[in-house]
């Protein structure tokens, strides 16, 4: 297992376009998290899954954001009608149960022009 | 809600010691984590405290006082590669979501 994998690493898109990111967690990890991080700030929680169930979604997540984890393995995060304020690093992390910290992926850097 | 405060930036000299403080207010508590993040990279796990006291891991130590809502990360024998941001994160009693502070950028100078 090579850790948490995120694709793409970088994405540049025009305002108003839709984008989708993928995260492949560590295979035995049942929990998967999405965070957003802007320059000089700590990661902000967006949403998390236990297996395929989405257990919590941040109030920061507008209706333009949706996340899925259809088979309890990989997850996708979609942003519709992107805005310049969506430009950030989108981090995925996974963990096993509630006793451990997270393992983060390298992130997807989104730039909306 | 949760409120987590840590200094924005600290500067120290190679070989010295630096202490990064973190204070938190939370309606539930089930652990405090420290992560290191180099520029442009993902955060990596450093330490975890759930009980009061000091946890030592090589050059890095972390301390927790639950009654004071206070933790610190101690970095000893600083090396140039320790220049990074250090993130304090709190886990509430319910669930495993981590809430992060804004991070402390540490610059190690020769």
PDB file of N, CA and C in Angstrom, chain A:
ATOM      1  N   UNK A   1       0.850  -1.194   0.000  1.00  0.00           N
ATOM      2  CA  UNK A   1       0.000   0.000   0.000  1.00  0.00           C
ATOM      3  C   UNK A   1       0.886   1.244   0.000  1.00  0.00           C
ATOM      4  N   UNK A   2       0.575   2.194  -0.882  1.00  0.00           N
ATOM      5  CA  UNK A   2       1.459   3.347  -1.015  1.00  0.00           C
ATOM      6  C   UNK A   2       0.910   4.550  -0.300  1.00  0.00           C
ATOM      7  N   UNK A   3      -0.048   4.421   0.571  1.00  0.00           N
ATOM      8  CA  UNK A   3      -0.580   5.553   1.294  1.00  0.00           C
ATOM      9  C   UNK A   3      -1.823   6.100   0.622  1.00  0.00           C
ATOM     10  N   UNK A   4      -2.168   7.338   0.982  1.00  0.00           N
ATOM     11  CA  UNK A   4      -3.358   7.980   0.430  1.00  0.00           C
ATOM     12  C   UNK A   4      -2.974   8.667  -0.878  1.00  0.00           C
ATOM     13  N   UNK A   5      -3.728   8.368  -1.915  1.00  0.00           N
ATOM     14  CA  UNK A   5      -3.415   8.888  -3.233  1.00  0.00           C
ATOM     15  C   UNK A   5      -4.506   9.860  -3.690  1.00  0.00           C
ATOM     16  N   UNK A   6      -4.104  11.008  -4.201  1.00  0.00           N
ATOM     17  CA  UNK A   6      -5.078  11.979  -4.715  1.00  0.00           C
ATOM     18  C   UNK A   6      -4.749  12.350  -6.145  1.00  0.00           C
ATOM     19  N   UNK A   7      -5.800  12.489  -6.938  1.00  0.00           N
ATOM     20  CA  UNK A   7      -5.640  12.887  -8.334  1.00  0.00           C
ATOM     21  C   UNK A   7      -6.740  13.862  -8.732  1.00  0.00           C
ATOM     22  N   UNK A   8      -6.404  14.847  -9.578  1.00  0.00           N
ATOM     23  CA  UNK A   8      -5.047  15.180 -10.023  1.00  0.00           C
ATOM     24  C   UNK A   8      -4.273  15.920  -8.937  1.00  0.00           C
ATOM     25  N   UNK A   9      -3.009  16.170  -9.159  1.00  0.00           N
ATOM     26  CA  UNK A   9      -2.222  16.943  -8.205  1.00  0.00           C
ATOM     27  C   UNK A   9      -2.520  18.433  -8.338  1.00  0.00           C
ATOM     28  N   UNK A  10      -2.734  18.834  -9.578  1.00  0.00           N
ATOM     29  CA  UNK A  10      -3.038  20.238  -9.851  1.00  0.00           C
ATOM     30  C   UNK A  10      -4.193  20.312 -10.833  1.00  0.00           C
ATOM     31  N   UNK A  11      -5.031  21.339 -10.659  1.00  0.00           N
ATOM     32  CA  UNK A  11      -6.137  21.544 -11.582  1.00  0.00           C
ATOM     33  C   UNK A  11      -6.348  23.042 -11.731  1.00  0.00           C
ATOM     34  N   UNK A  12      -6.301  23.501 -12.978  1.00  0.00           N
ATOM     35  CA  UNK A  12      -6.631  24.888 -13.280  1.00  0.00           C
ATOM     36  C   UNK A  12      -7.921  24.873 -14.074  1.00  0.00           C
ATOM     37  N   UNK A  13      -8.899  25.651 -13.654  1.00  0.00           N
ATOM     38  CA  UNK A  13     -10.180  25.644 -14.335  1.00  0.00           C
ATOM     39  C   UNK A  13     -10.715  27.060 -14.444  1.00  0.00           C
ATOM     40  N   UNK A  14     -11.582  27.253 -15.404  1.00  0.00           N
ATOM     41  CA  UNK A  14     -12.209  28.560 -15.554  1.00  0.00           C
ATOM     42  C   UNK A  14     -13.414  28.665 -14.633  1.00  0.00           C
ATOM     43  N   UNK A  15     -13.650  29.843 -14.159  1.00  0.00           N
ATOM     44  CA  UNK A  15     -14.800  30.102 -13.299  1.00  0.00           C
ATOM     45  C   UNK A  15     -16.082  29.619 -13.977  1.00  0.00           C
ATOM     46  N   UNK A  16     -16.888  28.924 -13.206  1.00  0.00           N
ATOM     47  CA  UNK A  16     -18.150  28.419 -13.744  1.00  0.00           C
ATOM     48  C   UNK A  16     -18.099  26.972 -14.189  1.00  0.00           C
ATOM     49  N   UNK A  17     -16.888  26.431 -14.343  1.00  0.00           N
ATOM     50  CA  UNK A  17     -16.751  25.027 -14.738  1.00  0.00           C
ATOM     51  C   UNK A  17     -16.889  24.113 -13.520  1.00  0.00           C
ATOM     52  N   UNK A  18     -17.190  22.853 -13.802  1.00  0.00           N
ATOM     53  CA  UNK A  18     -17.252  21.838 -12.748  1.00  0.00           C
ATOM     54  C   UNK A  18     -15.931  21.084 -12.699  1.00  0.00           C
ATOM     55  N   UNK A  19     -15.531  20.702 -11.485  1.00  0.00           N
ATOM     56  CA  UNK A  19     -14.317  19.899 -11.328  1.00  0.00           C
ATOM     57  C   UNK A  19     -14.610  18.731 -10.394  1.00  0.00           C
ATOM     58  N   UNK A  20     -13.872  17.652 -10.587  1.00  0.00           N
ATOM     59  CA  UNK A  20     -14.003  16.477  -9.727  1.00  0.00           C
ATOM     60  C   UNK A  20     -12.621  15.982  -9.348  1.00  0.00           C
ATOM     61  N   UNK A  21     -12.450  15.718  -8.060  1.00  0.00           N
ATOM     62  CA  UNK A  21     -11.185  15.194  -7.539  1.00  0.00           C
ATOM     63  C   UNK A  21     -11.424  13.784  -7.015  1.00  0.00           C
ATOM     64  N   UNK A  22     -10.355  13.001  -7.045  1.00  0.00           N
ATOM     65  CA  UNK A  22     -10.465  11.623  -6.559  1.00  0.00           C
ATOM     66  C   UNK A  22      -9.478  11.390  -5.430  1.00  0.00           C
ATOM     67  N   UNK A  23      -9.895  10.568  -4.477  1.00  0.00           N
ATOM     68  CA  UNK A  23      -9.025  10.169  -3.372  1.00  0.00           C
ATOM     69  C   UNK A  23      -9.113   8.660  -3.198  1.00  0.00           C
ATOM     70  N   UNK A  24      -7.954   8.005  -3.160  1.00  0.00           N
ATOM     71  CA  UNK A  24      -7.873   6.577  -2.841  1.00  0.00           C
ATOM     72  C   UNK A  24      -7.208   6.446  -1.480  1.00  0.00           C
ATOM     73  N   UNK A  25      -7.952   6.026  -0.467  1.00  0.00           N
ATOM     74  CA  UNK A  25      -7.375   5.950   0.880  1.00  0.00           C
ATOM     75  C   UNK A  25      -6.512   4.698   1.040  1.00  0.00           C
ATOM     76  N   UNK A  26      -5.883   4.580   2.184  1.00  0.00           N
ATOM     77  CA  UNK A  26      -5.198   3.340   2.557  1.00  0.00           C
ATOM     78  C   UNK A  26      -6.271   2.249   2.640  1.00  0.00           C
ATOM     79  N   UNK A  27      -5.985   1.097   2.072  1.00  0.00           N
ATOM     80  CA  UNK A  27      -7.041   0.124   1.799  1.00  0.00           C
ATOM     81  C   UNK A  27      -7.786  -0.354   3.049  1.00  0.00           C
ATOM     82  N   UNK A  28      -7.115  -0.495   4.159  1.00  0.00           N
ATOM     83  CA  UNK A  28      -7.811  -1.017   5.343  1.00  0.00           C
ATOM     84  C   UNK A  28      -8.469   0.081   6.186  1.00  0.00           C
ATOM     85  N   UNK A  29      -8.330   1.338   5.753  1.00  0.00           N
ATOM     86  CA  UNK A  29      -8.921   2.444   6.510  1.00  0.00           C
ATOM     87  C   UNK A  29     -10.398   2.598   6.161  1.00  0.00           C
ATOM     88  N   UNK A  30     -11.243   2.642   7.196  1.00  0.00           N
ATOM     89  CA  UNK A  30     -12.673   2.737   6.937  1.00  0.00           C
ATOM     90  C   UNK A  30     -13.194   4.178   6.970  1.00  0.00           C
ATOM     91  N   UNK A  31     -12.363   5.118   7.478  1.00  0.00           N
ATOM     92  CA  UNK A  31     -12.806   6.504   7.538  1.00  0.00           C
ATOM     93  C   UNK A  31     -12.027   7.348   6.538  1.00  0.00           C
ATOM     94  N   UNK A  32     -12.732   8.237   5.879  1.00  0.00           N
ATOM     95  CA  UNK A  32     -12.127   9.092   4.859  1.00  0.00           C
ATOM     96  C   UNK A  32     -12.623  10.513   5.058  1.00  0.00           C
ATOM     97  N   UNK A  33     -11.715  11.473   4.969  1.00  0.00           N
ATOM     98  CA  UNK A  33     -12.010  12.862   5.284  1.00  0.00           C
ATOM     99  C   UNK A  33     -11.573  13.759   4.117  1.00  0.00           C
ATOM    100  N   UNK A  34     -12.320  14.822   3.910  1.00  0.00           N
ATOM    101  CA  UNK A  34     -11.916  15.870   2.980  1.00  0.00           C
ATOM    102  C   UNK A  34     -11.737  17.170   3.756  1.00  0.00           C
ATOM    103  N   UNK A  35     -10.627  17.850   3.463  1.00  0.00           N
ATOM    104  CA  UNK A  35     -10.325  19.147   4.053  1.00  0.00           C
ATOM    105  C   UNK A  35      -9.944  20.114   2.934  1.00  0.00           C
ATOM    106  N   UNK A  36     -10.078  21.384   3.227  1.00  0.00           N
ATOM    107  CA  UNK A  36      -9.631  22.441   2.307  1.00  0.00           C
ATOM    108  C   UNK A  36      -8.635  23.311   3.066  1.00  0.00           C
ATOM    109  N   UNK A  37      -7.548  23.676   2.379  1.00  0.00           N
ATOM    110  CA  UNK A  37      -6.527  24.488   3.019  1.00  0.00           C
ATOM    111  C   UNK A  37      -6.105  25.618   2.098  1.00  0.00           C
ATOM    112  N   UNK A  38      -6.161  26.841   2.617  1.00  0.00           N
ATOM    113  CA  UNK A  38      -5.662  27.989   1.863  1.00  0.00           C
ATOM    114  C   UNK A  38      -4.317  28.406   2.454  1.00  0.00           C
ATOM    115  N   UNK A  39      -3.585  29.197   1.703  1.00  0.00           N
ATOM    116  CA  UNK A  39      -2.209  29.535   2.050  1.00  0.00           C
ATOM    117  C   UNK A  39      -2.120  30.183   3.428  1.00  0.00           C
ATOM    118  N   UNK A  40      -1.257  29.635   4.267  1.00  0.00           N
ATOM    119  CA  UNK A  40      -1.026  30.201   5.584  1.00  0.00           C
ATOM    120  C   UNK A  40      -2.068  29.849   6.626  1.00  0.00           C
ATOM    121  N   UNK A  41      -3.006  28.983   6.254  1.00  0.00           N
ATOM    122  CA  UNK A  41      -4.064  28.578   7.190  1.00  0.00           C
ATOM    123  C   UNK A  41      -3.982  27.084   7.458  1.00  0.00           C
ATOM    124  N   UNK A  42      -4.636  26.662   8.543  1.00  0.00           N
ATOM    125  CA  UNK A  42      -4.738  25.231   8.798  1.00  0.00           C
ATOM    126  C   UNK A  42      -5.841  24.622   7.953  1.00  0.00           C
ATOM    127  N   UNK A  43      -5.850  23.298   7.837  1.00  0.00           N
ATOM    128  CA  UNK A  43      -6.906  22.625   7.066  1.00  0.00           C
ATOM    129  C   UNK A  43      -8.279  22.854   7.696  1.00  0.00           C
ATOM    130  N   UNK A  44      -9.280  23.107   6.831  1.00  0.00           N
ATOM    131  CA  UNK A  44     -10.669  23.268   7.291  1.00  0.00           C
ATOM    132  C   UNK A  44     -11.455  22.017   6.907  1.00  0.00           C
ATOM    133  N   UNK A  45     -12.195  21.488   7.850  1.00  0.00           N
ATOM    134  CA  UNK A  45     -12.970  20.276   7.627  1.00  0.00           C
ATOM    135  C   UNK A  45     -14.101  20.526   6.635  1.00  0.00           C
ATOM    136  N   UNK A  46     -14.256  19.596   5.695  1.00  0.00           N
ATOM    137  CA  UNK A  46     -15.369  19.669   4.747  1.00  0.00           C
ATOM    138  C   UNK A  46     -16.395  18.564   5.009  1.00  0.00           C
ATOM    139  N   UNK A  47     -15.928  17.308   5.016  1.00  0.00           N
ATOM    140  CA  UNK A  47     -16.860  16.207   5.186  1.00  0.00           C
ATOM    141  C   UNK A  47     -16.093  14.934   5.515  1.00  0.00           C
ATOM    142  N   UNK A  48     -16.798  13.927   6.071  1.00  0.00           N
ATOM    143  CA  UNK A  48     -16.135  12.649   6.240  1.00  0.00           C
ATOM    144  C   UNK A  48     -17.095  11.477   6.103  1.00  0.00           C
ATOM    145  N   UNK A  49     -16.510  10.344   5.777  1.00  0.00           N
ATOM    146  CA  UNK A  49     -17.237   9.105   5.540  1.00  0.00           C
ATOM    147  C   UNK A  49     -16.733   8.015   6.474  1.00  0.00           C
ATOM    148  N   UNK A  50     -17.659   7.199   6.927  1.00  0.00           N
ATOM    149  CA  UNK A  50     -17.285   5.923   7.525  1.00  0.00           C
ATOM    150  C   UNK A  50     -17.828   4.860   6.591  1.00  0.00           C
ATOM    151  N   UNK A  51     -16.923   4.111   6.002  1.00  0.00           N
ATOM    152  CA  UNK A  51     -17.283   3.214   4.897  1.00  0.00           C
ATOM    153  C   UNK A  51     -17.967   4.054   3.814  1.00  0.00           C
ATOM    154  N   UNK A  52     -19.174   3.677   3.381  1.00  0.00           N
ATOM    155  CA  UNK A  52     -19.800   4.463   2.313  1.00  0.00           C
ATOM    156  C   UNK A  52     -20.733   5.550   2.837  1.00  0.00           C
ATOM    157  N   UNK A  53     -20.928   5.605   4.152  1.00  0.00           N
ATOM    158  CA  UNK A  53     -21.868   6.568   4.734  1.00  0.00           C
ATOM    159  C   UNK A  53     -21.195   7.910   4.999  1.00  0.00           C
ATOM    160  N   UNK A  54     -21.814   8.984   4.503  1.00  0.00           N
ATOM    161  CA  UNK A  54     -21.320  10.331   4.774  1.00  0.00           C
ATOM    162  C   UNK A  54     -21.884  10.748   6.128  1.00  0.00           C
ATOM    163  N   UNK A  55     -21.022  10.839   7.147  1.00  0.00           N
ATOM    164  CA  UNK A  55     -21.494  11.039   8.505  1.00  0.00           C
ATOM    165  C   UNK A  55     -21.599  12.497   8.911  1.00  0.00           C
ATOM    166  N   UNK A  56     -20.806  13.360   8.308  1.00  0.00           N
ATOM    167  CA  UNK A  56     -20.860  14.764   8.681  1.00  0.00           C
ATOM    168  C   UNK A  56     -20.421  15.623   7.506  1.00  0.00           C
ATOM    169  N   UNK A  57     -21.062  16.773   7.407  1.00  0.00           N
ATOM    170  CA  UNK A  57     -20.769  17.711   6.340  1.00  0.00           C
ATOM    171  C   UNK A  57     -20.696  19.102   6.952  1.00  0.00           C
ATOM    172  N   UNK A  58     -19.628  19.826   6.682  1.00  0.00           N
ATOM    173  CA  UNK A  58     -19.441  21.141   7.267  1.00  0.00           C
ATOM    174  C   UNK A  58     -20.446  22.146   6.708  1.00  0.00           C
ATOM    175  N   UNK A  59     -20.766  23.125   7.543  1.00  0.00           N
ATOM    176  CA  UNK A  59     -21.628  24.219   7.061  1.00  0.00           C
ATOM    177  C   UNK A  59     -20.895  25.043   6.009  1.00  0.00           C
ATOM    178  N   UNK A  60     -19.545  24.893   5.977  1.00  0.00           N
ATOM    179  CA  UNK A  60     -18.769  25.615   4.964  1.00  0.00           C
ATOM    180  C   UNK A  60     -19.066  25.089   3.566  1.00  0.00           C
ATOM    181  N   UNK A  61     -19.566  23.863   3.500  1.00  0.00           N
ATOM    182  CA  UNK A  61     -19.775  23.199   2.218  1.00  0.00           C
ATOM    183  C   UNK A  61     -21.106  23.661   1.625  1.00  0.00           C
ATOM    184  N   UNK A  62     -21.003  24.474   0.586  1.00  0.00           N
ATOM    185  CA  UNK A  62     -22.229  24.959  -0.024  1.00  0.00           C
ATOM    186  C   UNK A  62     -22.847  23.858  -0.880  1.00  0.00           C
ATOM    187  N   UNK A  63     -24.005  24.167  -1.447  1.00  0.00           N
ATOM    188  CA  UNK A  63     -24.702  23.200  -2.290  1.00  0.00           C
ATOM    189  C   UNK A  63     -23.919  22.874  -3.555  1.00  0.00           C
ATOM    190  N   UNK A  64     -22.912  23.675  -3.860  1.00  0.00           N
ATOM    191  CA  UNK A  64     -22.115  23.404  -5.072  1.00  0.00           C
ATOM    192  C   UNK A  64     -21.134  22.254  -4.856  1.00  0.00           C
ATOM    193  N   UNK A  65     -20.929  21.883  -3.601  1.00  0.00           N
ATOM    194  CA  UNK A  65     -19.973  20.820  -3.275  1.00  0.00           C
ATOM    195  C   UNK A  65     -20.726  19.524  -2.992  1.00  0.00           C
ATOM    196  N   UNK A  66     -20.212  18.438  -3.541  1.00  0.00           N
ATOM    197  CA  UNK A  66     -20.787  17.135  -3.192  1.00  0.00           C
ATOM    198  C   UNK A  66     -19.666  16.107  -3.150  1.00  0.00           C
ATOM    199  N   UNK A  67     -19.782  15.180  -2.237  1.00  0.00           N
ATOM    200  CA  UNK A  67     -18.778  14.126  -2.101  1.00  0.00           C
ATOM    201  C   UNK A  67     -19.480  12.785  -2.049  1.00  0.00           C
ATOM    202  N   UNK A  68     -18.802  11.781  -2.591  1.00  0.00           N
ATOM    203  CA  UNK A  68     -19.341  10.422  -2.588  1.00  0.00           C
ATOM    204  C   UNK A  68     -18.241   9.439  -2.245  1.00  0.00           C
ATOM    205  N   UNK A  69     -18.668   8.314  -1.727  1.00  0.00           N
ATOM    206  CA  UNK A  69     -17.754   7.194  -1.509  1.00  0.00           C
ATOM    207  C   UNK A  69     -18.585   5.931  -1.764  1.00  0.00           C
ATOM    208  N   UNK A  70     -18.855   5.673  -3.009  1.00  0.00           N
ATOM    209  CA  UNK A  70     -19.900   4.699  -3.380  1.00  0.00           C
ATOM    210  C   UNK A  70     -19.692   3.279  -2.865  1.00  0.00           C
ATOM    211  N   UNK A  71     -18.493   2.795  -2.807  1.00  0.00           N
ATOM    212  CA  UNK A  71     -18.284   1.408  -2.380  1.00  0.00           C
ATOM    213  C   UNK A  71     -17.444   1.346  -1.107  1.00  0.00           C
ATOM    214  N   UNK A  72     -17.346   2.444  -0.432  1.00  0.00           N
ATOM    215  CA  UNK A  72     -16.565   2.455   0.794  1.00  0.00           C
ATOM    216  C   UNK A  72     -15.070   2.379   0.561  1.00  0.00           C
ATOM    217  N   UNK A  73     -14.643   2.628  -0.698  1.00  0.00           N
ATOM    218  CA  UNK A  73     -13.191   2.606  -0.966  1.00  0.00           C
ATOM    219  C   UNK A  73     -12.767   4.014  -1.381  1.00  0.00           C
ATOM    220  N   UNK A  74     -12.654   4.281  -2.689  1.00  0.00           N
ATOM    221  CA  UNK A  74     -12.243   5.620  -3.116  1.00  0.00           C
ATOM    222  C   UNK A  74     -13.383   6.610  -2.928  1.00  0.00           C
ATOM    223  N   UNK A  75     -13.028   7.897  -2.952  1.00  0.00           N
ATOM    224  CA  UNK A  75     -14.034   8.953  -2.823  1.00  0.00           C
ATOM    225  C   UNK A  75     -13.803  10.001  -3.905  1.00  0.00           C
ATOM    226  N   UNK A  76     -14.870  10.683  -4.274  1.00  0.00           N
ATOM    227  CA  UNK A  76     -14.767  11.828  -5.183  1.00  0.00           C
ATOM    228  C   UNK A  76     -15.373  13.061  -4.528  1.00  0.00           C
ATOM    229  N   UNK A  77     -14.782  14.198  -4.826  1.00  0.00           N
ATOM    230  CA  UNK A  77     -15.300  15.487  -4.384  1.00  0.00           C
ATOM    231  C   UNK A  77     -15.544  16.312  -5.639  1.00  0.00           C
ATOM    232  N   UNK A  78     -16.779  16.743  -5.837  1.00  0.00           N
ATOM    233  CA  UNK A  78     -17.128  17.535  -7.003  1.00  0.00           C
ATOM    234  C   UNK A  78     -17.488  18.943  -6.575  1.00  0.00           C
ATOM    235  N   UNK A  79     -16.992  19.905  -7.331  1.00  0.00           N
ATOM    236  CA  UNK A  79     -17.379  21.298  -7.129  1.00  0.00           C
ATOM    237  C   UNK A  79     -18.037  21.768  -8.414  1.00  0.00           C
ATOM    238  N   UNK A  80     -19.267  22.202  -8.310  1.00  0.00           N
ATOM    239  CA  UNK A  80     -19.974  22.694  -9.486  1.00  0.00           C
ATOM    240  C   UNK A  80     -19.886  24.214  -9.542  1.00  0.00           C
ATOM    241  N   UNK A  81     -19.901  24.727 -10.753  1.00  0.00           N
ATOM    242  CA  UNK A  81     -19.904  26.200 -10.981  1.00  0.00           C
ATOM    243  C   UNK A  81     -18.835  26.864 -10.123  1.00  0.00           C
ATOM    244  N   UNK A  82     -17.597  26.477 -10.356  1.00  0.00           N
ATOM    245  CA  UNK A  82     -16.496  26.941  -9.519  1.00  0.00           C
ATOM    246  C   UNK A  82     -16.414  28.466  -9.489  1.00  0.00           C
ATOM    247  N   UNK A  83     -15.956  28.959  -8.343  1.00  0.00           N
ATOM    248  CA  UNK A  83     -15.754  30.396  -8.115  1.00  0.00           C
ATOM    249  C   UNK A  83     -14.298  30.605  -7.719  1.00  0.00           C
ATOM    250  N   UNK A  84     -13.824  31.832  -7.856  1.00  0.00           N
ATOM    251  CA  UNK A  84     -12.421  32.102  -7.535  1.00  0.00           C
ATOM    252  C   UNK A  84     -12.117  31.780  -6.073  1.00  0.00           C
ATOM    253  N   UNK A  85     -13.086  31.954  -5.206  1.00  0.00           N
ATOM    254  CA  UNK A  85     -12.905  31.643  -3.792  1.00  0.00           C
ATOM    255  C   UNK A  85     -12.725  30.169  -3.507  1.00  0.00           C
ATOM    256  N   UNK A  86     -12.977  29.320  -4.500  1.00  0.00           N
ATOM    257  CA  UNK A  86     -12.766  27.884  -4.318  1.00  0.00           C
ATOM    258  C   UNK A  86     -11.306  27.501  -4.494  1.00  0.00           C
ATOM    259  N   UNK A  87     -10.484  28.420  -4.960  1.00  0.00           N
ATOM    260  CA  UNK A  87      -9.059  28.134  -5.147  1.00  0.00           C
ATOM    261  C   UNK A  87      -8.435  27.786  -3.802  1.00  0.00           C
ATOM    262  N   UNK A  88      -7.847  26.612  -3.711  1.00  0.00           N
ATOM    263  CA  UNK A  88      -7.298  26.114  -2.446  1.00  0.00           C
ATOM    264  C   UNK A  88      -6.632  24.774  -2.709  1.00  0.00           C
ATOM    265  N   UNK A  89      -6.011  24.240  -1.661  1.00  0.00           N
ATOM    266  CA  UNK A  89      -5.538  22.850  -1.692  1.00  0.00           C
ATOM    267  C   UNK A  89      -6.633  22.002  -1.058  1.00  0.00           C
ATOM    268  N   UNK A  90      -7.029  20.944  -1.749  1.00  0.00           N
ATOM    269  CA  UNK A  90      -8.034  20.030  -1.224  1.00  0.00           C
ATOM    270  C   UNK A  90      -7.318  18.760  -0.776  1.00  0.00           C
ATOM    271  N   UNK A  91      -7.400  18.519   0.517  1.00  0.00           N
ATOM    272  CA  UNK A  91      -6.689  17.406   1.131  1.00  0.00           C
ATOM    273  C   UNK A  91      -7.652  16.285   1.483  1.00  0.00           C
ATOM    274  N   UNK A  92      -7.219  15.080   1.225  1.00  0.00           N
ATOM    275  CA  UNK A  92      -7.956  13.892   1.636  1.00  0.00           C
ATOM    276  C   UNK A  92      -7.122  13.173   2.692  1.00  0.00           C
ATOM    277  N   UNK A  93      -7.772  12.587   3.659  1.00  0.00           N
ATOM    278  CA  UNK A  93      -7.066  11.816   4.685  1.00  0.00           C
ATOM    279  C   UNK A  93      -7.891  10.582   5.018  1.00  0.00           C
ATOM    280  N   UNK A  94      -7.236   9.570   5.547  1.00  0.00           N
ATOM    281  CA  UNK A  94      -7.971   8.384   5.967  1.00  0.00           C
ATOM    282  C   UNK A  94      -7.455   7.896   7.316  1.00  0.00           C
ATOM    283  N   UNK A  95      -8.295   7.136   7.993  1.00  0.00           N
ATOM    284  CA  UNK A  95      -7.904   6.565   9.280  1.00  0.00           C
ATOM    285  C   UNK A  95      -8.683   5.271   9.495  1.00  0.00           C
ATOM    286  N   UNK A  96      -8.222   4.501  10.469  1.00  0.00           N
ATOM    287  CA  UNK A  96      -8.913   3.261  10.799  1.00  0.00           C
ATOM    288  C   UNK A  96      -9.587   3.439  12.152  1.00  0.00           C
ATOM    289  N   UNK A  97     -10.880   3.346  12.190  1.00  0.00           N
ATOM    290  CA  UNK A  97     -11.619   3.479  13.428  1.00  0.00           C
ATOM    291  C   UNK A  97     -11.461   4.855  14.036  1.00  0.00           C
ATOM    292  N   UNK A  98     -11.568   4.931  15.344  1.00  0.00           N
ATOM    293  CA  UNK A  98     -11.506   6.232  16.013  1.00  0.00           C
ATOM    294  C   UNK A  98     -10.248   6.404  16.840  1.00  0.00           C
ATOM    295  N   UNK A  99      -9.393   5.409  16.839  1.00  0.00           N
ATOM    296  CA  UNK A  99      -8.237   5.465  17.738  1.00  0.00           C
ATOM    297  C   UNK A  99      -6.996   6.079  17.152  1.00  0.00           C
ATOM    298  N   UNK A 100      -7.016   6.354  15.858  1.00  0.00           N
ATOM    299  CA  UNK A 100      -5.787   6.788  15.201  1.00  0.00           C
ATOM    300  C   UNK A 100      -5.895   8.199  14.670  1.00  0.00           C
ATOM    301  N   UNK A 101      -4.744   8.790  14.419  1.00  0.00           N
ATOM    302  CA  UNK A 101      -4.708  10.044  13.681  1.00  0.00           C
ATOM    303  C   UNK A 101      -4.898   9.770  12.210  1.00  0.00           C
ATOM    304  N   UNK A 102      -4.776  10.774  11.442  1.00  0.00           N
ATOM    305  CA  UNK A 102      -4.985  10.665   9.998  1.00  0.00           C
ATOM    306  C   UNK A 102      -3.685  10.418   9.256  1.00  0.00           C
ATOM    307  N   UNK A 103      -3.835   9.820   8.057  1.00  0.00           N
ATOM    308  CA  UNK A 103      -2.792   9.845   7.058  1.00  0.00           C
ATOM    309  C   UNK A 103      -3.318  10.680   5.901  1.00  0.00           C
ATOM    310  N   UNK A 104      -2.593  11.718   5.573  1.00  0.00           N
ATOM    311  CA  UNK A 104      -3.040  12.631   4.515  1.00  0.00           C
ATOM    312  C   UNK A 104      -2.463  12.239   3.164  1.00  0.00           C
ATOM    313  N   UNK A 105      -3.215  12.548   2.133  1.00  0.00           N
ATOM    314  CA  UNK A 105      -2.696  12.508   0.773  1.00  0.00           C
ATOM    315  C   UNK A 105      -1.956  13.800   0.469  1.00  0.00           C
ATOM    316  N   UNK A 106      -1.367  13.852  -0.718  1.00  0.00           N
ATOM    317  CA  UNK A 106      -0.568  15.020  -1.102  1.00  0.00           C
ATOM    318  C   UNK A 106      -1.414  16.203  -1.541  1.00  0.00           C
ATOM    319  N   UNK A 107      -2.710  15.975  -1.712  1.00  0.00           N
ATOM    320  CA  UNK A 107      -3.603  17.071  -2.024  1.00  0.00           C
ATOM    321  C   UNK A 107      -3.773  17.339  -3.503  1.00  0.00           C
ATOM    322  N   UNK A 108      -4.863  18.019  -3.811  1.00  0.00           N
ATOM    323  CA  UNK A 108      -5.114  18.533  -5.161  1.00  0.00           C
ATOM    324  C   UNK A 108      -5.179  20.049  -5.051  1.00  0.00           C
ATOM    325  N   UNK A 109      -4.296  20.711  -5.784  1.00  0.00           N
ATOM    326  CA  UNK A 109      -4.306  22.177  -5.751  1.00  0.00           C
ATOM    327  C   UNK A 109      -5.205  22.695  -6.864  1.00  0.00           C
ATOM    328  N   UNK A 110      -6.261  23.370  -6.489  1.00  0.00           N
ATOM    329  CA  UNK A 110      -7.209  23.923  -7.457  1.00  0.00           C
ATOM    330  C   UNK A 110      -6.986  25.417  -7.610  1.00  0.00           C
ATOM    331  N   UNK A 111      -6.876  25.841  -8.862  1.00  0.00           N
ATOM    332  CA  UNK A 111      -6.807  27.266  -9.178  1.00  0.00           C
ATOM    333  C   UNK A 111      -7.962  27.596 -10.111  1.00  0.00           C
ATOM    334  N   UNK A 112      -8.800  28.525  -9.702  1.00  0.00           N
ATOM    335  CA  UNK A 112      -9.938  28.961 -10.525  1.00  0.00           C
ATOM    336  C   UNK A 112      -9.608  30.334 -11.094  1.00  0.00           C
ATOM    337  N   UNK A 113      -9.590  30.400 -12.434  1.00  0.00           N
ATOM    338  CA  UNK A 113      -9.200  31.660 -13.085  1.00  0.00           C
ATOM    339  C   UNK A 113     -10.406  32.328 -13.759  1.00  0.00           C
TER     340      UNK A 113
END
